[in-house]
Tab-separated table of C-alpha atoms in Angstrom:
chain	number	residue	atom	x	y	z
W	270	MET	CA	-32.040	22.802	96.151
W	271	THR	CA	-33.813	22.609	92.850
W	272	SER	CA	-30.224	23.948	91.120
W	273	THR	CA	-29.544	20.634	93.023
W	274	ALA	CA	-32.138	19.083	91.355
W	275	THR	CA	-31.539	20.377	87.764
W	276	ARG	CA	-27.649	19.517	88.185
W	277	ALA	CA	-28.458	15.479	89.337
W	278	ALA	CA	-31.316	15.451	87.061
W	279	GLY	CA	-28.722	16.219	84.614
W	280	GLU	CA	-26.218	13.720	85.895
W	281	HIS	CA	-28.728	11.410	85.160
W	282	GLY	CA	-29.343	12.495	81.902
W	283	ALA	CA	-25.433	12.261	80.806
W	284	GLN	CA	-25.124	8.957	82.643
W	285	ALA	CA	-28.671	7.767	80.934
W	286	ALA	CA	-27.223	8.779	77.000
W	287	GLY	CA	-23.711	7.481	77.944
W	288	THR	CA	-25.686	4.124	79.263
W	289	PRO	CA	-26.096	1.305	76.598
W	290	GLY	CA	-28.858	-0.143	75.389
W	291	PRO	CA	-30.299	-3.338	74.691
W	292	GLY	CA	-27.165	-4.773	72.544
W	293	GLY	CA	-25.098	-2.452	72.671
W	294	HIS	CA	-21.424	-1.976	72.284
W	295	GLY	CA	-21.108	0.984	75.143
W	296	ALA	CA	-19.386	3.684	72.792
W	297	PRO	CA	-20.727	5.687	69.392
W	298	ALA	CA	-20.632	4.062	65.644
W	299	GLN	CA	-16.834	4.745	64.385
W	300	SER	CA	-17.318	5.824	61.056
W	301	ARG	CA	-15.939	3.894	58.751
W	302	SER	CA	-11.792	4.012	56.989
W	303	GLY	CA	-11.135	5.883	54.322
W	304	LEU	CA	-10.932	3.309	51.750
W	305	ALA	CA	-14.148	1.992	52.283
W	306	GLY	CA	-15.758	5.547	51.527
W	307	LEU	CA	-14.177	5.185	48.591
W	308	ALA	CA	-14.886	2.036	47.653
W	309	GLU	CA	-19.126	3.363	48.251
W	310	LEU	CA	-18.880	6.851	45.993
W	311	PRO	CA	-19.507	4.915	42.674
W	312	ALA	CA	-22.402	3.786	44.325
W	313	GLY	CA	-22.933	6.778	45.506
W	314	ALA	CA	-23.160	8.661	42.884
W	315	VAL	CA	-25.397	5.716	40.605
W	316	ARG	CA	-27.759	6.241	43.628
W	317	ARG	CA	-28.686	10.610	43.295
W	318	ILE	CA	-28.326	10.363	39.223
W	319	VAL	CA	-31.153	7.507	39.756
W	320	ARG	CA	-32.884	9.976	42.148
W	321	ALA	CA	-32.385	12.503	39.479
W	322	THR	CA	-33.920	10.491	36.668
W	323	ARG	CA	-36.672	10.661	38.987
W	324	ARG	CA	-37.545	14.253	37.688
W	325	THR	CA	-37.821	16.617	34.065
W	326	PRO	CA	-34.738	18.715	35.187
W	327	GLY	CA	-32.670	15.696	35.968
W	328	ARG	CA	-33.593	13.449	33.217
W	329	LEU	CA	-32.650	15.967	30.633
W	330	SER	CA	-28.914	17.152	32.665
W	331	LEU	CA	-28.092	13.777	32.182
W	332	ILE	CA	-29.331	13.527	28.617
W	333	ALA	CA	-27.687	16.484	27.673
W	334	VAL	CA	-24.477	15.343	29.238
W	335	GLY	CA	-24.866	11.630	27.260
W	336	LEU	CA	-25.289	13.609	23.941
W	337	ILE	CA	-22.212	16.238	24.704
W	338	VAL	CA	-19.735	12.813	25.519
W	339	LEU	CA	-20.901	10.786	22.442
W	340	ALA	CA	-20.555	13.793	20.399
W	341	LEU	CA	-16.806	14.753	20.594
W	342	LEU	CA	-15.810	10.964	21.626
W	343	THR	CA	-17.829	10.760	17.665
W	344	GLY	CA	-15.480	13.159	16.784
W	345	VAL	CA	-11.875	12.388	17.917
W	346	PHE	CA	-12.451	9.194	17.361
W	347	GLY	CA	-13.960	9.857	13.610
W	348	THR	CA	-10.630	13.111	13.046
W	349	ILE	CA	-8.876	10.044	13.598
W	350	ALA	CA	-10.064	7.884	11.194
W	351	MET	CA	-10.120	9.983	8.391
W	352	GLN	CA	-7.077	11.276	9.390
W	353	ASP	CA	-5.653	7.918	9.249
W	354	ARG	CA	-7.073	7.029	6.121
W	355	LYS	CA	-5.824	10.061	4.154
W	356	GLY	CA	-1.780	9.731	5.774
W	357	SER	CA	-2.351	5.862	4.372
W	358	ILE	CA	-3.077	6.858	0.274
W	359	ASP	CA	-0.318	9.727	1.008
W	360	GLY	CA	2.091	7.032	2.047
W	361	LEU	CA	0.949	4.264	-0.851
W	362	ILE	CA	2.088	7.845	-2.818
W	363	GLU	CA	5.163	9.164	-1.650
W	364	HIS	CA	7.021	6.111	-0.286
W	365	ARG	CA	5.170	2.009	-1.106
W	366	GLU	CA	4.393	2.550	-4.327
W	367	PRO	CA	8.403	3.944	-5.276
W	368	LEU	CA	9.803	1.803	-3.548
W	369	ALA	CA	8.376	-1.168	-5.374
W	370	ALA	CA	8.669	0.518	-8.331
W	371	ALA	CA	13.015	0.628	-7.627
W	372	ALA	CA	12.167	-3.668	-6.654
W	373	GLN	CA	10.944	-3.524	-10.176
W	374	GLU	CA	14.350	-1.668	-11.085
W	375	VAL	CA	16.871	-4.038	-9.420
W	376	TYR	CA	14.879	-6.580	-11.147
W	377	ARG	CA	15.198	-5.167	-14.592
W	378	SER	CA	18.446	-4.027	-14.482
W	379	LEU	CA	19.665	-7.035	-13.517
W	380	SER	CA	17.971	-8.994	-16.377
W	381	ASP	CA	19.304	-5.957	-18.980
W	382	ALA	CA	22.868	-6.056	-17.765
W	383	ASP	CA	22.602	-10.125	-18.407
W	384	ALA	CA	21.724	-9.546	-22.002
W	385	THR	CA	24.506	-6.989	-22.800
W	386	ALA	CA	26.717	-8.669	-20.655
W	387	ALA	CA	26.613	-11.998	-23.333
W	388	SER	CA	25.669	-9.109	-26.109
W	389	SER	CA	29.523	-7.829	-25.962
W	390	PHE	CA	30.619	-11.400	-26.634
W	391	LEU	CA	29.485	-11.584	-30.319
W	392	PHE	CA	31.830	-8.690	-31.955
W	393	THR	CA	34.439	-9.434	-32.971
W	394	GLY	CA	38.008	-6.521	-32.635
W	395	GLY	CA	36.802	-5.386	-29.514
W	396	GLU	CA	33.129	-4.574	-27.630
W	397	PRO	CA	31.478	-1.568	-29.036
W	398	ARG	CA	31.529	0.900	-26.695
W	399	GLN	CA	27.498	1.271	-26.425
W	400	LEU	CA	26.779	-2.038	-24.785
W	401	ARG	CA	29.704	-0.950	-22.046
W	402	GLU	CA	28.063	1.965	-21.527
W	403	ARG	CA	24.870	0.064	-21.294
W	404	TYR	CA	25.728	-2.994	-18.856
W	405	GLU	CA	27.936	0.042	-16.663
W	406	LEU	CA	24.238	2.227	-16.281
W	407	ASP	CA	22.694	-1.390	-15.958
W	408	ILE	CA	24.981	-1.704	-12.596
W	409	ALA	CA	24.546	1.517	-11.349
W	410	LYS	CA	21.157	1.920	-11.517
W	411	ALA	CA	20.704	-1.440	-10.008
W	412	GLY	CA	22.833	-0.632	-7.097
W	413	ALA	CA	20.665	2.889	-6.455
W	414	ALA	CA	17.554	0.949	-6.758
W	415	LEU	CA	18.550	-1.432	-4.733
W	416	ALA	CA	19.879	0.871	-2.292
W	417	LYS	CA	16.471	2.625	-2.108
W	418	ALA	CA	15.041	-0.632	-1.641
W	419	ALA	CA	16.918	-1.375	1.319
W	420	SER	CA	15.737	0.973	3.459
W	421	ASP	CA	12.724	-0.555	4.273
W	422	SER	CA	13.517	-3.882	4.419
W	423	ALA	CA	14.814	-3.430	8.487
W	424	GLY	CA	11.259	-4.586	9.811
W	425	VAL	CA	10.517	-7.496	7.075
W	426	GLY	CA	13.149	-10.221	7.620
W	427	ASP	CA	12.258	-12.042	3.705
W	428	ALA	CA	13.196	-8.411	2.218
W	429	ALA	CA	16.400	-8.239	3.923
W	430	THR	CA	17.255	-11.433	2.948
W	431	GLN	CA	17.412	-10.826	-0.680
W	432	VAL	CA	18.843	-7.540	-0.605
W	433	ASP	CA	21.900	-9.424	1.453
W	434	ILE	CA	21.947	-11.908	-1.008
W	435	LEU	CA	22.168	-9.060	-4.081
W	436	SER	CA	24.631	-6.995	-1.778
W	437	GLN	CA	26.888	-9.873	-1.269
W	438	GLN	CA	26.194	-11.519	-5.242
W	439	LEU	CA	26.208	-8.918	-7.562
W	440	PRO	CA	29.683	-7.642	-6.992
W	441	VAL	CA	31.175	-11.284	-7.691
W	442	TYR	CA	29.388	-11.165	-10.755
W	443	THR	CA	30.124	-7.807	-12.377
W	444	GLY	CA	33.948	-9.369	-11.263
W	445	LEU	CA	33.176	-12.862	-13.151
W	446	VAL	CA	31.899	-10.174	-16.103
W	447	GLU	CA	35.421	-8.105	-16.168
W	448	GLN	CA	37.199	-11.739	-15.964
W	449	ALA	CA	35.493	-12.717	-18.823
W	450	ARG	CA	35.876	-10.204	-20.852
W	451	ALA	CA	39.130	-9.265	-20.351
W	452	ASN	CA	39.890	-13.038	-21.555
W	453	ASN	CA	37.567	-12.331	-24.312
W	454	LEU	CA	39.993	-9.461	-25.302
W	455	GLN	CA	43.247	-11.153	-25.476
W	456	GLY	CA	41.125	-13.593	-27.275
W	457	PHE	CA	41.112	-16.792	-24.830
W	458	PRO	CA	38.564	-18.935	-25.264
W	459	VAL	CA	38.413	-19.173	-21.022
W	460	GLY	CA	36.466	-15.706	-21.368
W	461	ALA	CA	32.898	-17.748	-22.638
W	462	SER	CA	33.297	-19.950	-19.600
W	463	TYR	CA	33.630	-16.799	-17.412
W	464	LEU	CA	30.397	-15.357	-18.853
W	465	ARG	CA	28.585	-18.687	-18.483
W	466	GLU	CA	30.239	-18.745	-14.913
W	467	ALA	CA	28.815	-14.641	-14.598
W	468	SER	CA	25.176	-15.617	-16.039
W	469	HIS	CA	24.407	-18.724	-14.275
W	470	LEU	CA	25.212	-16.916	-10.800
W	471	MET	CA	22.628	-14.501	-11.995
W	472	ARG	CA	19.982	-16.815	-12.654
W	473	SER	CA	20.580	-18.972	-10.113
W	474	THR	CA	20.879	-16.399	-7.211
W	475	LEU	CA	20.659	-12.409	-8.193
W	476	LEU	CA	17.686	-12.651	-11.054
W	477	PRO	CA	16.063	-14.810	-7.911
W	478	ALA	CA	16.453	-12.951	-4.776
W	479	ALA	CA	15.382	-10.415	-7.155
W	480	GLU	CA	12.213	-11.599	-7.520
W	481	GLU	CA	11.348	-12.157	-4.029
W	482	LEU	CA	12.159	-8.892	-3.496
W	483	TYR	CA	9.858	-7.357	-5.949
W	484	ARG	CA	6.817	-10.312	-4.843
W	485	ILE	CA	7.708	-9.026	-1.114
W	486	ASP	CA	7.578	-4.832	-2.008
W	487	THR	CA	4.057	-5.654	-4.421
W	488	GLN	CA	2.135	-7.571	-1.784
W	489	ARG	CA	3.491	-4.510	0.694
W	490	LEU	CA	1.586	-2.275	-1.440
W	491	ALA	CA	-1.183	-4.422	-2.064
W	492	ALA	CA	-2.032	-4.686	1.736
W	493	GLU	CA	-1.336	-1.116	1.916
W	494	GLN	CA	-3.942	-0.350	-0.790
W	495	ASP	CA	-6.468	-2.715	0.875
W	496	ASP	CA	-5.958	-0.820	4.091
W	497	ALA	CA	-6.672	2.528	2.619
W	498	SER	CA	-10.317	1.449	1.896
W	499	GLY	CA	-11.418	-0.744	3.892
W	500	PHE	CA	-14.672	0.818	5.995
W	501	PRO	CA	-14.350	2.659	8.952
W	502	TRP	CA	-16.668	0.521	11.493
W	503	LEU	CA	-15.768	2.253	14.666
W	504	THR	CA	-16.459	5.763	13.047
W	505	ALA	CA	-20.053	4.489	11.673
W	506	LEU	CA	-21.299	2.990	14.714
W	507	LEU	CA	-20.576	5.978	16.763
W	508	VAL	CA	-21.717	8.649	14.238
W	509	LEU	CA	-24.765	6.231	13.603
W	510	ALA	CA	-25.085	5.652	17.359
W	511	LEU	CA	-25.197	9.692	18.177
W	512	LEU	CA	-27.421	9.969	15.588
W	513	GLY	CA	-30.113	8.068	16.294
W	514	ALA	CA	-29.640	9.715	20.111
W	515	LEU	CA	-30.518	12.469	18.450
W	516	ILE	CA	-33.370	11.545	17.517
W	517	ALA	CA	-34.588	9.972	20.836
W	518	ALA	CA	-33.690	12.548	22.636
W	519	GLN	CA	-35.504	14.915	21.012
W	520	VAL	CA	-38.501	12.072	20.324
W	521	HIS	CA	-38.325	12.326	24.766
W	522	ILE	CA	-38.435	15.999	24.775
W	523	LYS	CA	-41.833	16.237	22.297
W	524	ARG	CA	-43.676	14.137	24.528
W	525	SER	CA	-42.277	15.711	28.029
W	526	THR	CA	-43.005	19.495	26.879
W	527	ASN	CA	-44.958	19.369	24.277
W	528	ARG	CA	-42.786	21.615	21.822
W	529	VAL	CA	-42.331	19.733	17.560
W	530	PHE	CA	-39.378	21.575	17.670
W	531	ASN	CA	-35.613	21.962	20.163
W	532	ILE	CA	-33.709	24.336	17.256
W	533	GLY	CA	-30.158	23.318	19.076
W	534	LEU	CA	-30.769	19.178	19.324
W	535	VAL	CA	-31.792	19.745	15.362
W	536	VAL	CA	-29.254	21.555	14.717
W	537	ALA	CA	-26.876	19.267	16.117
W	538	THR	CA	-28.972	16.491	13.963
W	539	ILE	CA	-27.963	18.776	11.210
W	540	ALA	CA	-24.105	18.761	11.456
W	541	VAL	CA	-24.349	14.529	12.182
W	542	GLY	CA	-26.473	14.107	9.327
W	543	VAL	CA	-23.675	16.337	7.266
W	544	ALA	CA	-20.809	14.872	8.681
W	545	ILE	CA	-22.587	11.120	7.690
W	546	LEU	CA	-23.302	12.344	3.686
W	547	TRP	CA	-20.138	13.984	3.739
W	548	THR	CA	-18.149	11.572	4.972
W	549	ALA	CA	-19.959	8.760	2.934
W	550	ALA	CA	-19.738	10.654	-0.657
W	551	ALA	CA	-15.401	11.351	0.213
W	552	LEU	CA	-14.754	7.228	1.388
W	553	ILE	CA	-16.965	6.043	-1.929
W	554	VAL	CA	-15.014	8.282	-4.204
W	555	GLN	CA	-11.674	7.672	-2.646
W	556	SER	CA	-13.236	3.533	-2.551
W	557	VAL	CA	-13.497	3.760	-6.065
W	558	LEU	CA	-10.183	5.771	-7.430
W	559	VAL	CA	-8.011	3.323	-4.965
W	560	SER	CA	-9.937	0.544	-6.613
W	561	ALA	CA	-8.456	1.991	-10.089
W	562	GLY	CA	-5.442	2.558	-9.303
W	563	ARG	CA	-5.203	-1.355	-7.972
W	564	ASP	CA	-5.838	-2.101	-11.084
W	565	SER	CA	-2.392	0.137	-12.655
W	566	THR	CA	-0.715	-1.971	-9.819
W	567	GLU	CA	-2.114	-5.278	-11.914
W	568	GLN	CA	-1.266	-3.603	-15.255
W	569	VAL	CA	2.049	-2.245	-13.978
W	570	ASP	CA	2.654	-5.966	-12.447
W	571	GLN	CA	1.745	-7.928	-15.440
W	572	LEU	CA	3.592	-5.193	-17.469
W	573	VAL	CA	6.984	-5.536	-15.175
W	574	GLN	CA	6.066	-9.490	-15.799
W	575	ALA	CA	6.265	-9.567	-19.438
W	576	ARG	CA	9.921	-7.024	-19.667
W	577	ILE	CA	11.830	-8.938	-17.211
W	578	THR	CA	10.777	-12.429	-19.683
W	579	ALA	CA	12.005	-10.714	-22.394
W	580	LEU	CA	15.352	-9.795	-21.107
W	581	LYS	CA	15.869	-13.440	-19.931
W	582	ALA	CA	14.923	-15.118	-23.606
W	583	ARG	CA	16.816	-11.778	-25.106
W	584	ALA	CA	19.644	-13.240	-23.116
W	585	ASP	CA	19.352	-17.167	-23.465
W	586	GLU	CA	19.473	-16.280	-27.973
W	587	THR	CA	22.585	-14.447	-27.354
W	588	LEU	CA	24.208	-16.940	-24.695
W	589	THR	CA	23.301	-20.007	-27.711
W	590	LEU	CA	25.766	-17.748	-30.153
W	591	VAL	CA	28.131	-17.491	-27.808
W	592	ALA	CA	28.149	-21.308	-27.089
W	593	ARG	CA	28.901	-21.352	-30.869
W	594	GLY	CA	27.182	-25.113	-31.355
W	595	GLY	CA	26.906	-25.791	-27.908
W	596	GLY	CA	23.600	-23.474	-26.663
W	597	ASP	CA	21.412	-26.236	-27.000
W	598	GLU	CA	19.866	-24.934	-23.210
W	599	TYR	CA	20.035	-21.655	-23.395
W	600	GLU	CA	17.868	-22.677	-26.671
W	601	LYS	CA	15.567	-24.717	-25.361
W	602	GLU	CA	14.733	-22.183	-22.317
W	603	PHE	CA	14.354	-19.219	-24.703
W	604	VAL	CA	11.876	-21.339	-27.066
W	605	GLN	CA	10.256	-21.595	-22.915
W	606	LEU	CA	10.162	-18.462	-22.422
W	607	SER	CA	8.657	-17.185	-25.278
W	608	ALA	CA	5.304	-19.502	-25.191
W	609	GLU	CA	5.219	-17.267	-21.820
W	610	LEU	CA	6.022	-14.638	-23.372
W	611	ALA	CA	3.955	-14.528	-26.376
W	612	GLY	CA	2.399	-17.765	-26.161
W	613	PRO	CA	2.766	-20.813	-28.514
W	614	ASP	CA	1.825	-19.939	-31.955
W	615	GLY	CA	2.709	-15.706	-30.453
W	616	GLU	CA	-0.762	-14.597	-30.243
W	617	GLY	CA	-1.414	-15.091	-26.097
W	618	GLY	CA	0.537	-15.919	-22.647
W	619	MET	CA	1.598	-12.782	-20.452
W	620	LEU	CA	1.309	-10.732	-23.555
W	621	GLU	CA	-2.092	-10.557	-23.837
W	622	ARG	CA	-2.569	-10.698	-20.210
W	623	ALA	CA	-1.318	-7.663	-20.365
W	624	ARG	CA	-3.248	-6.472	-23.182
W	625	ASN	CA	-6.572	-7.586	-21.123
W	626	LEU	CA	-5.651	-5.500	-18.771
W	627	THR	CA	-4.766	-2.541	-20.408
W	628	ALA	CA	-7.348	-2.215	-22.681
W	629	GLY	CA	-9.381	0.836	-22.820
W	630	GLU	CA	-6.116	2.446	-20.205
W	631	PRO	CA	-3.640	5.430	-21.625
W	632	ALA	CA	-1.007	2.045	-21.532
W	633	ALA	CA	-3.383	0.298	-23.748
W	634	GLU	CA	-1.385	1.068	-26.964
W	635	PRO	CA	2.111	0.756	-25.968
W	636	THR	CA	1.112	-2.532	-25.231
W	637	ALA	CA	-0.254	-3.916	-28.084
W	638	ALA	CA	2.424	-2.395	-29.924
W	639	ALA	CA	4.946	-4.273	-27.745
W	640	ALA	CA	3.004	-7.877	-28.951
W	641	GLU	CA	3.460	-6.983	-32.812
W	642	ASP	CA	6.873	-6.238	-31.746
W	643	ALA	CA	7.205	-9.980	-29.959
W	644	SER	CA	6.070	-11.329	-33.024
W	645	ALA	CA	8.687	-9.848	-35.182
W	646	TRP	CA	11.217	-10.733	-32.922
W	647	LEU	CA	10.026	-14.104	-33.382
W	648	ARG	CA	10.450	-14.503	-36.365
W	649	ALA	CA	13.733	-13.213	-36.181
W	650	HIS	CA	14.840	-15.462	-33.967
W	651	THR	CA	14.145	-18.333	-36.316
W	652	GLU	CA	15.138	-17.231	-39.242
W	653	VAL	CA	18.907	-16.312	-36.502
W	654	ARG	CA	18.603	-20.240	-35.709
W	655	SER	CA	18.334	-21.166	-39.175
W	656	LEU	CA	21.116	-20.003	-40.632
W	657	ASP	CA	23.362	-20.388	-37.585
W	658	GLN	CA	22.263	-24.142	-37.986
W	659	ALA	CA	23.022	-23.674	-41.421
W	660	GLY	CA	27.176	-23.003	-40.149
W	661	ASN	CA	26.573	-19.486	-41.193
W	662	HIS	CA	27.182	-18.509	-37.628
W	663	ASP	CA	28.369	-14.632	-38.654
W	664	ARG	CA	25.534	-14.169	-39.893
W	665	ALA	CA	22.821	-15.141	-37.645
W	666	VAL	CA	25.193	-12.902	-35.726
W	667	GLY	CA	24.901	-10.279	-37.455
W	668	LEU	CA	21.114	-10.669	-38.052
W	669	ALA	CA	20.734	-10.956	-33.939
W	670	MET	CA	22.549	-8.184	-33.268
W	671	ASP	CA	22.522	-5.662	-35.839
W	672	SER	CA	19.670	-3.082	-34.812
W	673	THR	CA	20.201	-0.915	-37.703
W	674	ASP	CA	18.843	-3.399	-39.966
W	675	GLU	CA	14.655	-3.604	-38.616
W	676	GLN	CA	14.615	-6.856	-39.260
W	677	SER	CA	16.894	-8.109	-37.188
W	678	ALA	CA	16.115	-9.512	-33.862
W	679	ALA	CA	17.867	-6.821	-32.291
W	680	ALA	CA	15.842	-4.112	-34.103
W	681	ALA	CA	12.747	-6.136	-32.523
W	682	PHE	CA	13.665	-6.715	-29.128
W	683	THR	CA	14.321	-3.214	-29.037
W	684	ARG	CA	11.505	-1.911	-29.945
W	685	LEU	CA	9.700	-4.323	-27.698
W	686	ASP	CA	11.503	-3.346	-24.469
W	687	GLY	CA	11.162	0.575	-25.488
W	688	HIS	CA	7.170	-0.478	-25.503
W	689	LEU	CA	7.019	-2.137	-23.287
W	690	ALA	CA	9.088	0.296	-21.088
W	691	GLU	CA	6.834	2.952	-22.170
W	692	ALA	CA	3.257	0.790	-21.143
W	693	ILE	CA	4.711	0.662	-17.757
W	694	ASN	CA	5.293	4.245	-17.123
W	695	ALA	CA	1.530	4.965	-18.356
W	696	ALA	CA	0.035	2.376	-16.100
W	697	ARG	CA	2.822	4.101	-13.189
W	698	GLN	CA	1.402	7.303	-13.822
W	699	GLY	CA	-2.308	6.142	-13.521
W	700	PHE	CA	-1.784	4.285	-10.118
W	701	LEU	CA	-0.604	7.608	-8.969
W	702	ASP	CA	-3.603	9.750	-11.257
W	703	ASP	CA	-6.210	8.113	-9.037
W	704	THR	CA	-4.642	7.169	-5.995
W	705	THR	CA	-3.729	11.204	-5.396
W	706	ASN	CA	-6.921	12.143	-6.797
W	707	GLY	CA	-8.480	9.314	-3.688
W	708	SER	CA	-5.904	11.519	-1.185
W	709	ARG	CA	-7.556	15.230	-2.556
W	710	ALA	CA	-11.552	13.240	-1.416
W	711	LEU	CA	-10.915	13.063	1.780
W	712	ILE	CA	-8.977	17.138	2.009
W	713	LEU	CA	-10.455	18.993	4.749
W	714	LEU	CA	-12.936	15.850	5.944
W	715	ALA	CA	-10.539	14.900	9.515
W	716	PRO	CA	-10.943	18.856	10.615
W	717	GLY	CA	-14.747	19.254	8.699
W	718	PHE	CA	-15.250	16.080	10.532
W	719	ALA	CA	-13.986	17.437	13.966
W	720	VAL	CA	-15.715	20.880	13.104
W	721	LEU	CA	-19.013	19.081	12.878
W	722	ALA	CA	-18.808	16.942	15.790
W	723	VAL	CA	-18.110	20.403	17.882
W	724	ILE	CA	-21.007	21.984	16.810
W	725	ALA	CA	-23.288	18.969	17.645
W	726	ALA	CA	-22.019	19.082	20.985
W	727	LEU	CA	-22.497	22.928	21.554
W	728	GLY	CA	-26.310	22.657	19.591
W	729	VAL	CA	-26.172	19.562	22.481
W	730	THR	CA	-26.022	22.024	25.170
W	731	MET	CA	-28.141	25.048	23.935
W	732	GLY	CA	-30.948	23.358	23.479
W	733	ILE	CA	-31.112	21.232	26.746
W	734	ARG	CA	-30.518	24.894	28.296
W	735	GLU	CA	-33.213	26.260	26.682
W	736	ARG	CA	-35.658	23.225	28.338
W	737	LEU	CA	-34.173	23.398	31.840
W	738	ARG	CA	-34.021	27.668	32.138
W	739	GLU	CA	-38.471	26.430	31.854
W	740	TYR	CA	-37.790	24.566	35.304
W	741	ARG	CA	-36.141	27.573	37.527
């Protein structure tokens, strides 16, 4: 009887347990779907973190995690930034500057080839061998420099266009020169016509394309110099944030534990401070040296422009004599170019600007000598024109072309070209020296930054762990 009552009571309890209460649904609440549970994970994690921060150990753990993550992020981004910066500077030395020099060589060689080809027509009894060899050397140098410049033009549309023009028209020019030479050797007057056509092609198509290619490469060099000396804002913000966070953490721990110093956090702070000082010093030195290299680039550009202007004027001087009284247009252009080169009075122009840029630099002495050579050349040219206009063509040609006569236009121009070449090489070497030293200032900075960031993270770990042990 007792068991029957007990069983009835159990059945009644079971039935009561299965009976829905007021407002019930008649079944236990089902668990939420898997996606809904995943969606709640972040919120749950945040709630647990908030609950943990209500106690000192939880707050310390959270501070430690935040500082370690910030230290490692700073190390990663800082290391990448410093490595990229050094790579940019090395690229200036090994890649960009040589390509700009190659574009300059294309322009210079073509200008000299044009002047040399014209000079050969002023000699009777055959073309001098040295002029022939100089012309062939100029064409070979222009071809080699063009091939080098073309190796980096594929991704730059304007540069590729100029390379195509030069590649297509240079064989046309050399063909016209060969026709002019062949006719001249046979005494046919048409040879001078072929020469004028070749010179027109050079001046109207080849030299403008070479000048544009040189301008493009010079601009790319300047842009990469700016990139190499830019300020690393992201790295600076991260490292300053890390330093501020370390200081704030130490202040918080001091207030919480009444401990003046936390050795681990002090070590981390010192590591970050060393990273800041090392990076700041290295970047300042590097920026100063790269800026000095930019000054050398400006010197090179001015000197190159002066040299090319002198070569074009020399070709005009020669073509005026080849025309035998019909070269007024060449003489007019000579006057214009000589004014650009040395000023109307021989005391200004490109050479004066070059002297101002190179003052106190290794290129100063040859630049000053080039200015004196230009004055001597212009004086000789005036005498050449006087002789030619007086009907003494042979003496005019001799004064213009006889390089053994120190007072001749040829000798003065040869000295001018040589001193300008010397000044250009000195300025280029100045760029290479300054930029190389700028790269050396960043040696070991990238790995050093990474090591210091790791030391900072380890210091945080050790310092916070010691405080957490006090709560166990």
